[in-house]
PDB file of C-alpha atoms in Angstrom:
ATOM      1  CA  PHE A 996      96.090  30.092  88.105  1.00 66.00           C
ATOM      2  CA  GLN A 997      95.496  27.199  90.448  1.00 72.00           C
ATOM      3  CA  CYS A 998      92.818  26.627  93.044  1.00 77.00           C
ATOM      4  CA  ARG A 999      94.543  25.801  96.315  1.00 78.00           C
ATOM      5  CA  GLU A1000      93.322  25.071  99.804  1.00 82.00           C
ATOM      6  CA  PHE A1001      94.842  27.011 102.680  1.00 82.00           C
ATOM      7  CA  LYS A1002      94.480  26.115 106.344  1.00 82.00           C
ATOM      8  CA  VAL A1003      93.898  28.958 108.817  1.00 85.00           C
ATOM      9  CA  ARG A1004      93.477  27.561 112.310  1.00 81.00           C
ATOM     10  CA  ASP A1005      90.542  25.114 112.010  1.00 81.00           C
ATOM     11  CA  LEU A1006      89.233  26.646 108.780  1.00 82.00           C
ATOM     12  CA  THR A1007      90.119  25.561 105.248  1.00 83.00           C
ATOM     13  CA  ILE A1008      89.840  28.294 102.621  1.00 81.00           C
ATOM     14  CA  LYS A1009      89.982  27.799  98.856  1.00 81.00           C
ATOM     15  CA  ALA A1010      91.590  30.478  96.694  1.00 79.00           C
ATOM     16  CA  PHE A1011      92.880  30.863  93.173  1.00 70.00           C
ATOM     17  CA  VAL A1012      96.470  32.045  93.140  1.00 72.00           C
ATOM     18  CA  ARG A1013      99.017  32.606  90.436  1.00 65.00           C
ATOM     19  CA  ASN A1014     101.800  30.013  90.455  1.00 57.00           C
ATOM     20  CA  PRO A1015     101.548  28.898  94.098  1.00 47.00           C
ATOM     21  CA  ASP A1016     105.150  27.634  93.993  1.00 52.00           C
ATOM     22  CA  VAL A1017     106.340  31.233  93.672  1.00 47.00           C
ATOM     23  CA  GLN A1018     105.526  31.720  97.346  1.00 46.00           C
ATOM     24  CA  MET A1019     108.261  29.286  98.313  1.00 40.00           C
ATOM     25  CA  GLU A1020     110.805  30.656  95.826  1.00 42.00           C
ATOM     26  CA  CYS A1021     110.612  34.381  96.490  1.00 42.00           C
ATOM     27  CA  ASP A1022     113.855  35.886  97.672  1.00 44.00           C
ATOM     28  CA  ARG A1023     115.767  39.114  97.189  1.00 43.00           C
ATOM     29  CA  GLU A1024     116.907  38.017  93.726  1.00 46.00           C
ATOM     30  CA  HIS A1025     113.294  37.779  92.546  1.00 42.00           C
ATOM     31  CA  PHE A1026     112.062  40.983  94.219  1.00 43.00           C
ATOM     32  CA  ASP A1027     112.402  43.201  91.143  1.00 45.00           C
ATOM     33  CA  PHE A1028     110.380  40.711  89.114  1.00 42.00           C
ATOM     34  CA  PHE A1029     107.524  40.839  91.613  1.00 42.00           C
ATOM     35  CA  TRP A1030     107.631  44.588  92.031  1.00 44.00           C
ATOM     36  CA  ASP A1031     107.417  45.210  88.288  1.00 39.00           C
ATOM     37  CA  SER A1032     104.421  42.975  87.659  1.00 48.00           C
ATOM     38  CA  ASP A1033     100.856  42.434  88.835  1.00 62.00           C
ATOM     39  CA  ILE A1034     101.753  39.120  90.438  1.00 67.00           C
ATOM     40  CA  VAL A1035     102.314  40.647  93.906  1.00 72.00           C
ATOM     41  CA  GLY A1036      98.602  40.803  94.680  1.00 76.00           C
ATOM     42  CA  GLN A1037      97.877  37.428  93.121  1.00 75.00           C
ATOM     43  CA  VAL A1038      99.972  35.418  95.565  1.00 75.00           C
ATOM     44  CA  ILE A1039      99.103  34.776  99.210  1.00 81.00           C
ATOM     45  CA  TRP A1040     102.144  35.862 101.198  1.00 80.00           C
ATOM     46  CA  GLU A1041     103.016  34.734 104.731  1.00 84.00           C
ATOM     47  CA  PRO A1042     101.851  37.980 106.438  1.00 87.00           C
ATOM     48  CA  SER A1043      98.348  37.345 105.061  1.00 89.00           C
ATOM     49  CA  PHE A1044      98.256  34.018 106.897  1.00 89.00           C
ATOM     50  CA  ILE A1045      99.383  35.715 110.110  1.00 91.00           C
ATOM     51  CA  LEU A1046      96.720  38.408 109.754  1.00 94.00           C
ATOM     52  CA  ALA A1047      94.070  35.787 108.894  1.00 92.00           C
ATOM     53  CA  GLU A1048      94.956  33.914 112.100  1.00 93.00           C
ATOM     54  CA  TYR A1049      94.705  37.181 114.034  1.00 95.00           C
ATOM     55  CA  VAL A1050      91.235  37.762 112.567  1.00 94.00           C
ATOM     56  CA  MET A1051      90.193  34.231 113.578  1.00 92.00           C
ATOM     57  CA  ASP A1052      91.575  34.688 117.103  1.00 94.00           C
ATOM     58  CA  ASN A1053      89.775  38.038 117.491  1.00 95.00           C
ATOM     59  CA  ARG A1054      86.474  37.183 115.861  1.00 92.00           C
ATOM     60  CA  GLN A1055      84.491  38.368 118.883  1.00 95.00           C
ATOM     61  CA  SER A1056      85.908  41.878 118.490  1.00 96.00           C
ATOM     62  CA  ILE A1057      85.194  41.893 114.756  1.00 94.00           C
ATOM     63  CA  SER A1058      81.712  40.429 115.062  1.00 93.00           C
ATOM     64  CA  GLY A1059      79.091  42.850 113.774  1.00 93.00           C
ATOM     65  CA  LYS A1060      81.685  45.475 112.805  1.00 95.00           C
ATOM     66  CA  ARG A1061      82.699  47.062 109.475  1.00 95.00           C
ATOM     67  CA  VAL A1062      86.154  45.916 108.318  1.00 96.00           C
ATOM     68  CA  ILE A1063      88.338  47.025 105.414  1.00 95.00           C
ATOM     69  CA  GLU A1064      91.595  45.423 104.322  1.00 95.00           C
ATOM     70  CA  LEU A1065      94.055  47.712 102.521  1.00 93.00           C
ATOM     71  CA  GLY A1066      96.249  46.199  99.815  1.00 91.00           C
ATOM     72  CA  SER A1067      94.305  42.965 100.188  1.00 92.00           C
ATOM     73  CA  GLY A1068      95.430  41.123  97.077  1.00 88.00           C
ATOM     74  CA  VAL A1069      93.622  37.770  97.086  1.00 88.00           C
ATOM     75  CA  ALA A1070      92.050  38.875 100.411  1.00 92.00           C
ATOM     76  CA  LEU A1071      92.442  35.870 102.694  1.00 92.00           C
ATOM     77  CA  PRO A1072      91.993  37.951 105.913  1.00 94.00           C
ATOM     78  CA  SER A1073      88.990  39.826 104.465  1.00 94.00           C
ATOM     79  CA  ILE A1074      87.304  36.611 103.396  1.00 92.00           C
ATOM     80  CA  ILE A1075      87.698  35.178 106.880  1.00 92.00           C
ATOM     81  CA  ALA A1076      86.525  38.454 108.455  1.00 93.00           C
ATOM     82  CA  SER A1077      83.357  38.216 106.377  1.00 92.00           C
ATOM     83  CA  SER A1078      82.319  35.279 108.574  1.00 89.00           C
ATOM     84  CA  PHE A1079      82.033  37.544 111.601  1.00 89.00           C
ATOM     85  CA  ALA A1080      81.912  41.143 110.404  1.00 93.00           C
ATOM     86  CA  ASP A1081      78.790  42.993 109.353  1.00 92.00           C
ATOM     87  CA  VAL A1082      80.687  44.169 106.256  1.00 93.00           C
ATOM     88  CA  SER A1083      84.121  43.083 105.039  1.00 94.00           C
ATOM     89  CA  VAL A1084      85.760  45.041 102.209  1.00 94.00           C
ATOM     90  CA  ALA A1085      88.889  43.914 100.388  1.00 95.00           C
ATOM     91  CA  SER A1086      90.600  46.873  98.703  1.00 94.00           C
ATOM     92  CA  ASP A1087      93.530  46.933  96.324  1.00 92.00           C
ATOM     93  CA  ASN A1088      94.854  48.687  93.241  1.00 89.00           C
ATOM     94  CA  ASN A1089      95.129  45.352  91.412  1.00 88.00           C
ATOM     95  CA  ALA A1090      91.844  44.585  89.641  1.00 89.00           C
ATOM     96  CA  SER A1091      92.956  41.026  88.788  1.00 87.00           C
ATOM     97  CA  ALA A1092      93.649  40.270  92.443  1.00 88.00           C
ATOM     98  CA  LEU A1093      90.237  41.645  93.430  1.00 91.00           C
ATOM     99  CA  ALA A1094      88.579  39.404  90.834  1.00 90.00           C
ATOM    100  CA  LEU A1095      90.403  36.449  92.398  1.00 88.00           C
ATOM    101  CA  ALA A1096      89.206  37.592  95.820  1.00 90.00           C
ATOM    102  CA  GLU A1097      85.566  37.644  94.644  1.00 91.00           C
ATOM    103  CA  THR A1098      85.975  34.156  93.207  1.00 89.00           C
ATOM    104  CA  ALA A1099      87.570  32.907  96.426  1.00 88.00           C
ATOM    105  CA  TRP A1100      84.727  34.363  98.496  1.00 89.00           C
ATOM    106  CA  SER A1101      82.203  32.594  96.263  1.00 87.00           C
ATOM    107  CA  LEU A1102      84.068  29.303  96.626  1.00 85.00           C
ATOM    108  CA  ASN A1103      84.033  29.633 100.418  1.00 84.00           C
ATOM    109  CA  ALA A1104      80.656  31.261 101.126  1.00 82.00           C
ATOM    110  CA  GLU A1105      79.000  28.004 102.140  1.00 79.00           C
ATOM    111  CA  ALA A1106      81.892  26.895 104.351  1.00 78.00           C
ATOM    112  CA  LEU A1107      81.891  30.320 105.998  1.00 77.00           C
ATOM    113  CA  SER A1108      78.151  30.055 106.712  1.00 71.00           C
ATOM    114  CA  GLN A1109      77.394  33.125 104.656  1.00 64.00           C
ATOM    115  CA  GLU A1110      73.681  33.706 104.251  1.00 59.00           C
ATOM    116  CA  GLN A1111      74.174  37.161 102.775  1.00 60.00           C
ATOM    117  CA  HIS A1112      76.839  38.704 100.615  1.00 71.00           C
ATOM    118  CA  ASN A1113      78.621  40.906 103.157  1.00 87.00           C
ATOM    119  CA  PHE A1114      81.975  40.623 101.359  1.00 92.00           C
ATOM    120  CA  GLN A1115      82.853  43.392  98.923  1.00 93.00           C
ATOM    121  CA  THR A1116      85.837  44.390  96.853  1.00 94.00           C
ATOM    122  CA  LYS A1117      86.859  47.951  96.136  1.00 93.00           C
ATOM    123  CA  PHE A1118      89.445  49.124  93.625  1.00 92.00           C
ATOM    124  CA  ILE A1119      91.464  51.963  95.145  1.00 89.00           C
ATOM    125  CA  ASP A1120      94.024  53.910  93.148  1.00 86.00           C
ATOM    126  CA  TRP A1121      96.557  54.849  95.833  1.00 80.00           C
ATOM    127  CA  ARG A1122      97.673  57.854  93.760  1.00 84.00           C
ATOM    128  CA  LYS A1123      94.265  59.543  94.061  1.00 86.00           C
ATOM    129  CA  PRO A1124      92.160  60.753  96.998  1.00 84.00           C
ATOM    130  CA  VAL A1125      90.098  58.024  98.645  1.00 78.00           C
ATOM    131  CA  ASP A1126      86.447  57.775  97.661  1.00 77.00           C
ATOM    132  CA  GLU A1127      84.290  59.771 100.086  1.00 73.00           C
ATOM    133  CA  ALA A1128      82.142  56.675 100.717  1.00 65.00           C
ATOM    134  CA  LEU A1129      85.126  54.949 102.364  1.00 74.00           C
ATOM    135  CA  ARG A1130      86.156  57.716 104.741  1.00 73.00           C
ATOM    136  CA  GLY A1131      85.449  57.127 108.411  1.00 73.00           C
ATOM    137  CA  SER A1132      83.073  54.262 107.837  1.00 85.00           C
ATOM    138  CA  PHE A1133      85.056  51.308 109.218  1.00 93.00           C
ATOM    139  CA  ASP A1134      85.630  50.001 112.715  1.00 95.00           C
ATOM    140  CA  TYR A1135      88.758  48.024 111.783  1.00 95.00           C
ATOM    141  CA  VAL A1136      91.426  48.568 109.145  1.00 94.00           C
ATOM    142  CA  LEU A1137      93.467  45.490 108.265  1.00 96.00           C
ATOM    143  CA  ALA A1138      96.776  45.518 106.378  1.00 95.00           C
ATOM    144  CA  ALA A1139      99.478  42.914 105.948  1.00 92.00           C
ATOM    145  CA  ASP A1140     102.679  43.350 103.975  1.00 83.00           C
ATOM    146  CA  VAL A1141     101.364  46.383 102.099  1.00 79.00           C
ATOM    147  CA  ILE A1142     103.913  47.608  99.573  1.00 72.00           C
TER     148      ILE A1142
END
Protein backbone atom coordinates (compact mmCIF):
# COMPACT_ATOMS: atom_id res chain seq x y z
CA PHE A 1 0.00 0.00 0.00
CA GLN A 2 1.06 3.56 -0.63
CA CYS A 3 -0.04 6.79 0.97
CA ARG A 4 -1.09 9.15 -1.81
CA GLU A 5 -2.48 12.65 -1.88
CA PHE A 6 -5.62 13.29 -3.91
CA LYS A 7 -6.93 16.71 -4.87
CA VAL A 8 -10.69 17.29 -4.67
CA ARG A 9 -11.50 20.87 -5.59
CA ASP A 10 -9.45 22.98 -3.13
CA LEU A 11 -8.99 20.13 -0.64
CA THR A 12 -6.08 17.69 -0.53
CA ILE A 13 -6.90 14.30 0.99
CA LYS A 14 -4.39 11.62 1.97
CA ALA A 15 -5.33 7.96 1.56
CA PHE A 16 -3.62 4.60 1.52
CA VAL A 17 -4.40 2.69 -1.64
CA ARG A 18 -3.23 -0.58 -3.09
CA ASN A 19 -0.95 -0.14 -6.10
CA PRO A 20 -2.07 3.35 -7.19
CA ASP A 21 -0.78 2.69 -10.72
CA VAL A 22 -3.52 0.10 -11.18
CA GLN A 23 -6.01 2.95 -11.50
CA MET A 24 -4.39 4.04 -14.74
CA GLU A 25 -4.02 0.51 -16.13
CA CYS A 26 -7.48 -0.91 -15.58
CA ASP A 27 -9.23 -1.94 -18.76
CA ARG A 28 -11.54 -4.71 -19.90
CA GLU A 29 -8.64 -7.18 -20.04
CA HIS A 30 -7.97 -6.70 -16.32
CA PHE A 31 -11.62 -6.71 -15.20
CA ASP A 32 -11.73 -10.38 -14.20
CA PHE A 33 -8.64 -9.90 -12.06
CA PHE A 34 -10.28 -7.05 -10.15
CA TRP A 35 -13.62 -8.78 -9.80
CA ASP A 36 -12.07 -11.92 -8.33
CA SER A 37 -10.01 -10.16 -5.67
CA ASP A 38 -10.40 -7.72 -2.78
CA ILE A 39 -8.50 -5.02 -4.64
CA VAL A 40 -11.67 -3.37 -6.03
CA GLY A 41 -12.41 -1.57 -2.77
CA GLN A 42 -8.78 -0.71 -2.12
CA VAL A 43 -8.37 1.52 -5.17
CA ILE A 44 -9.91 4.97 -5.60
CA TRP A 45 -11.76 4.86 -8.91
CA GLU A 46 -12.75 7.88 -11.02
CA PRO A 47 -16.45 7.85 -9.96
CA SER A 48 -15.33 8.35 -6.35
CA PHE A 49 -13.60 11.58 -7.36
CA ILE A 50 -16.74 12.75 -9.16
CA LEU A 51 -18.91 11.95 -6.14
CA ALA A 52 -16.39 13.62 -3.80
CA GLU A 53 -16.58 16.78 -5.93
CA TYR A 54 -20.37 16.60 -5.80
CA VAL A 55 -20.22 16.37 -2.00
CA MET A 56 -17.90 19.41 -1.89
CA ASP A 57 -20.17 21.39 -4.22
CA ASN A 58 -23.26 20.52 -2.14
CA ARG A 59 -21.81 20.87 1.33
CA GLN A 60 -24.58 23.25 2.41
CA SER A 61 -27.20 20.57 1.75
CA ILE A 62 -25.17 17.94 3.61
CA SER A 63 -24.30 20.17 6.54
CA GLY A 64 -25.73 18.79 9.78
CA LYS A 65 -27.23 15.74 8.06
CA ARG A 66 -26.64 11.97 8.41
CA VAL A 67 -24.88 10.50 5.36
CA ILE A 68 -24.07 6.91 4.41
CA GLU A 69 -21.97 5.80 1.45
CA LEU A 70 -22.74 2.33 0.07
CA GLY A 71 -19.87 0.30 -1.36
CA SER A 72 -17.49 3.00 -0.16
CA GLY A 73 -14.17 1.20 -0.51
CA VAL A 74 -11.49 3.64 0.66
CA ALA A 75 -14.34 6.15 1.25
CA LEU A 76 -13.09 9.38 -0.30
CA PRO A 77 -16.63 10.89 -0.58
CA SER A 78 -17.54 9.82 2.98
CA ILE A 79 -14.36 11.31 4.40
CA ILE A 80 -15.09 14.62 2.71
CA ALA A 81 -18.74 14.48 3.82
CA SER A 82 -17.55 14.11 7.40
CA SER A 83 -16.39 17.74 7.23
CA PHE A 84 -19.97 18.95 6.89
CA ALA A 85 -22.29 16.14 7.94
CA ASP A 86 -23.40 15.42 11.48
CA VAL A 87 -22.56 11.75 10.86
CA SER A 88 -20.80 10.21 7.86
CA VAL A 89 -20.77 6.41 7.53
CA ALA A 90 -18.66 4.53 5.00
CA SER A 91 -20.09 1.05 4.38
CA ASP A 92 -18.67 -1.83 2.40
CA ASN A 93 -18.34 -5.61 2.41
CA ASN A 94 -14.55 -5.32 2.21
CA ALA A 95 -13.09 -5.12 5.73
CA SER A 96 -9.61 -4.25 4.41
CA ALA A 97 -10.98 -1.28 2.49
CA LEU A 98 -12.84 -0.07 5.58
CA ALA A 99 -9.62 -0.29 7.61
CA LEU A 100 -7.95 1.87 4.95
CA ALA A 101 -10.86 4.30 5.17
CA GLU A 102 -10.44 4.63 8.95
CA THR A 103 -6.72 5.26 8.49
CA ALA A 104 -7.40 7.85 5.78
CA TRP A 105 -9.90 9.65 8.02
CA SER A 106 -7.32 9.76 10.81
CA LEU A 107 -4.70 11.16 8.44
CA ASN A 108 -7.08 13.90 7.33
CA ALA A 109 -9.00 14.75 10.52
CA GLU A 110 -6.95 17.85 11.24
CA ALA A 111 -7.11 19.14 7.67
CA LEU A 112 -10.87 18.57 7.68
CA SER A 113 -11.23 20.56 10.91
CA GLN A 114 -12.67 17.60 12.74
CA GLU A 115 -13.12 18.27 16.44
CA GLN A 116 -15.14 15.11 16.97
CA HIS A 117 -15.08 11.69 15.40
CA ASN A 118 -18.23 11.84 13.27
CA PHE A 119 -16.83 9.44 10.65
CA GLN A 120 -17.72 5.78 11.03
CA THR A 121 -17.25 2.61 9.04
CA LYS A 122 -19.75 -0.20 8.86
CA PHE A 123 -19.19 -3.66 7.42
CA ILE A 124 -22.29 -4.72 5.49
CA ASP A 125 -22.67 -8.19 4.02
CA TRP A 126 -24.81 -7.51 0.95
CA ARG A 127 -26.09 -11.11 1.02
CA LYS A 128 -27.83 -10.60 4.38
CA PRO A 129 -30.58 -8.26 5.61
CA VAL A 130 -29.34 -4.81 6.60
CA ASP A 131 -28.77 -4.16 10.29
CA GLU A 132 -31.88 -2.62 11.85
CA ALA A 133 -29.77 0.28 13.18
CA LEU A 134 -29.11 1.43 9.60
CA ARG A 135 -32.67 1.41 8.31
CA GLY A 136 -34.26 4.80 7.72
CA SER A 137 -31.69 6.72 9.69
CA PHE A 138 -29.90 8.68 6.94
CA ASP A 139 -30.74 11.87 5.09
CA TYR A 140 -28.42 11.12 2.15
CA VAL A 141 -27.27 7.87 0.58
CA LEU A 142 -24.12 8.14 -1.53
CA ALA A 143 -22.93 5.52 -4.03
CA ALA A 144 -20.39 5.65 -6.83
CA ASP A 145 -19.49 2.79 -9.13
CA VAL A 146 -21.03 0.17 -6.84
CA ILE A 147 -20.51 -3.31 -8.24
